[in-house]
């Protein structure tokens, strides 16, 4: 299978508890190349734009509040089958259902404060990568 790109976020809860280094290590150990990385804070409107597909969900306001509550690390990842493999390494959205060895099992507190984000398909990966990275910023 040919190389594929996906988009990831280390969320404010994981950055706050100093889990960034461990998560980056898990990413490298799993065979991903980090081709883009930046630490930043986003405001409420920027979080709403990123999560626009969830606008009608009851948790949307709280999710956007949380995602703009502190620094995040945005990542562009590359490997064969990157989208599915990153979702597997993250573990289930709700850490109560996450398997042993996954990032969410180790670092997430609950379904909202769930440590990491990952694109769920090729079209969302394209949108999410372009939301945070210009083409020239990727290696
Ligand atoms: P993420 O992969 O970033 O995509 C959307 C996010 O919404 C998800 O991770 C969770 O953090 C959050 N989310 C999904 N379902 C719920 C829920 N039922 N209650 C609160 N937050 C949720």
Short mmCIF file of C-alpha atoms and ligand atoms in Angstrom, two decimals:
data_model
loop_
_atom_site.label_atom_id
_atom_site.label_comp_id
_atom_site.label_asym_id
_atom_site.label_seq_id
_atom_site.Cartn_x
_atom_site.Cartn_y
_atom_site.Cartn_z
CA UNK A 1 0.00 0.00 0.00
CA UNK A 2 1.28 3.47 -0.77
CA UNK A 3 2.16 6.06 1.81
CA UNK A 4 -0.77 7.98 3.25
CA UNK A 5 -1.07 11.16 5.33
CA UNK A 6 -3.28 11.84 8.30
CA UNK A 7 -3.84 14.66 10.75
CA UNK A 8 -3.55 14.42 14.53
CA UNK A 9 -3.96 16.69 17.55
CA UNK A 10 -2.52 16.27 21.02
CA UNK A 11 -5.37 17.92 22.92
CA UNK A 12 -5.16 20.45 25.79
CA UNK A 13 -5.63 17.81 28.53
CA UNK A 14 -2.66 15.75 27.33
CA UNK A 15 -0.42 18.80 26.80
CA UNK A 16 -1.33 20.06 30.27
CA UNK A 17 -0.33 16.81 31.95
CA UNK A 18 3.01 16.67 30.11
CA UNK A 19 2.05 13.62 28.05
CA UNK A 20 3.27 15.20 24.78
CA UNK A 21 6.68 13.48 24.83
CA UNK A 22 5.23 10.06 25.57
CA UNK A 23 2.62 10.42 22.80
CA UNK A 24 5.28 11.51 20.27
CA UNK A 25 7.35 8.49 21.30
CA UNK A 26 4.35 6.17 20.78
CA UNK A 27 3.84 7.75 17.34
CA UNK A 28 7.45 7.09 16.30
CA UNK A 29 7.50 3.59 17.79
CA UNK A 30 4.41 2.73 15.74
CA UNK A 31 6.29 3.65 12.55
CA UNK A 32 4.79 7.04 11.68
CA UNK A 33 6.92 9.80 10.20
CA UNK A 34 6.13 13.21 11.66
CA UNK A 35 6.13 15.47 8.59
CA UNK A 36 4.65 18.54 10.31
CA UNK A 37 4.32 19.64 13.92
CA UNK A 38 3.35 22.85 15.71
CA UNK A 39 2.28 23.86 19.23
CA UNK A 40 -0.36 26.57 19.32
CA UNK A 41 -3.56 27.78 20.95
CA UNK A 42 -6.76 28.08 18.95
CA UNK A 43 -9.66 30.37 19.81
CA UNK A 44 -13.31 29.39 20.08
CA UNK A 45 -14.12 30.33 16.46
CA UNK A 46 -11.16 28.36 15.11
CA UNK A 47 -12.25 25.30 17.11
CA UNK A 48 -15.80 25.69 15.77
CA UNK A 49 -14.47 25.81 12.21
CA UNK A 50 -12.38 22.72 12.71
CA UNK A 51 -15.22 20.70 14.26
CA UNK A 52 -17.98 22.13 12.01
CA UNK A 53 -19.22 18.63 11.10
CA UNK A 54 -20.24 18.23 14.77
CA UNK A 55 -22.09 21.57 14.95
CA UNK A 56 -25.47 19.96 15.62
CA UNK A 57 -24.22 17.62 18.34
CA UNK A 58 -25.15 18.33 21.97
CA UNK A 59 -21.47 18.28 23.00
CA UNK A 60 -20.33 20.81 20.34
CA UNK A 61 -20.16 23.91 22.57
CA UNK A 62 -18.34 22.09 25.34
CA UNK A 63 -15.94 20.44 22.86
CA UNK A 64 -15.01 23.82 21.32
CA UNK A 65 -14.60 25.38 24.75
CA UNK A 66 -12.26 22.56 25.76
CA UNK A 67 -10.22 22.64 22.53
CA UNK A 68 -9.59 26.37 22.98
CA UNK A 69 -8.74 26.06 26.69
CA UNK A 70 -4.96 25.70 26.31
CA UNK A 71 -2.08 24.76 24.04
CA UNK A 72 -2.45 21.90 21.56
CA UNK A 73 0.06 20.16 19.30
CA UNK A 74 -1.01 19.64 15.68
CA UNK A 75 0.70 16.92 13.68
CA UNK A 76 0.88 15.72 10.10
CA UNK A 77 1.70 12.01 10.09
CA UNK A 78 2.74 9.76 7.25
CA UNK A 79 3.02 5.99 6.79
CA UNK A 80 1.29 3.22 4.89
CA UNK A 81 -2.35 3.01 6.02
CA UNK A 82 -1.81 6.06 8.25
CA UNK A 83 -5.48 6.97 8.78
CA UNK A 84 -6.59 3.57 10.09
CA UNK A 85 -3.32 2.89 11.93
CA UNK A 86 -3.47 6.22 13.77
CA UNK A 87 -7.07 5.57 14.79
CA UNK A 88 -6.00 2.17 16.08
CA UNK A 89 -3.11 3.64 18.06
CA UNK A 90 -5.41 6.32 19.57
CA UNK A 91 -7.96 3.74 20.75
CA UNK A 92 -11.73 4.17 21.16
CA UNK A 93 -13.12 7.73 21.46
CA UNK A 94 -14.38 6.86 24.94
CA UNK A 95 -11.31 5.72 26.92
CA UNK A 96 -13.57 3.40 28.93
CA UNK A 97 -13.72 1.28 25.74
CA UNK A 98 -10.09 1.74 24.67
CA UNK A 99 -7.82 -1.28 24.37
CA UNK A 100 -4.61 -1.73 26.37
CA UNK A 101 -1.59 -0.21 24.64
CA UNK A 102 -3.56 2.66 23.08
CA UNK A 103 -2.92 6.35 23.74
CA UNK A 104 -6.41 6.97 25.08
CA UNK A 105 -6.24 4.01 27.45
CA UNK A 106 -3.04 5.45 28.88
CA UNK A 107 -3.69 9.20 28.81
CA UNK A 108 -7.40 10.02 28.37
CA UNK A 109 -9.72 10.84 31.27
CA UNK A 110 -13.14 10.66 29.57
CA UNK A 111 -14.92 10.92 26.20
CA UNK A 112 -14.37 14.68 25.98
CA UNK A 113 -10.92 14.95 27.56
CA UNK A 114 -9.63 12.15 25.38
CA UNK A 115 -6.01 13.22 24.79
CA UNK A 116 -5.81 12.97 21.00
CA UNK A 117 -7.71 13.51 17.76
CA UNK A 118 -7.33 11.81 14.39
CA UNK A 119 -8.91 12.14 10.96
CA UNK A 120 -11.48 9.45 10.18
CA UNK A 121 -11.23 9.29 6.38
CA UNK A 122 -9.21 10.56 3.39
CA UNK A 123 -11.42 13.59 2.74
CA UNK A 124 -11.42 14.68 6.39
CA UNK A 125 -7.62 14.16 6.54
CA UNK A 126 -7.23 16.49 3.55
CA UNK A 127 -9.49 19.14 5.13
CA UNK A 128 -7.91 18.86 8.57
CA UNK A 129 -4.31 18.94 7.29
CA UNK A 130 -5.07 22.02 5.23
CA UNK A 131 -6.83 23.68 8.19
CA UNK A 132 -3.54 23.80 10.11
CA UNK A 133 -0.72 23.34 7.57
CA UNK A 134 0.26 24.95 4.28
CA UNK A 135 1.76 22.51 1.76
CA UNK A 136 5.23 24.06 2.03
CA UNK A 137 5.31 23.35 5.79
CA UNK A 138 5.19 19.57 5.32
CA UNK A 139 8.46 17.65 4.93
P1 LIG B 1 -12.41 13.67 18.30
O1 LIG B 1 -11.76 12.49 17.69
O2 LIG B 1 -11.59 14.89 18.47
O3 LIG B 1 -13.72 14.04 17.45
C1 LIG B 1 -14.82 14.71 18.00
C2 LIG B 1 -14.73 14.80 19.48
O4 LIG B 1 -15.94 15.04 20.14
C3 LIG B 1 -14.27 13.47 20.06
O5 LIG B 1 -12.93 13.24 19.74
C4 LIG B 1 -14.57 13.66 21.51
O6 LIG B 1 -13.57 14.36 22.19
C5 LIG B 1 -15.83 14.51 21.44
N1 LIG B 1 -17.01 13.69 21.71
C6 LIG B 1 -17.50 12.69 20.96
N2 LIG B 1 -18.61 12.19 21.52
C7 LIG B 1 -18.81 12.88 22.66
C8 LIG B 1 -19.79 12.84 23.68
N3 LIG B 1 -20.81 11.96 23.64
N4 LIG B 1 -19.69 13.70 24.69
C9 LIG B 1 -18.68 14.61 24.72
N5 LIG B 1 -17.72 14.70 23.77
C10 LIG B 1 -17.80 13.85 22.76
#
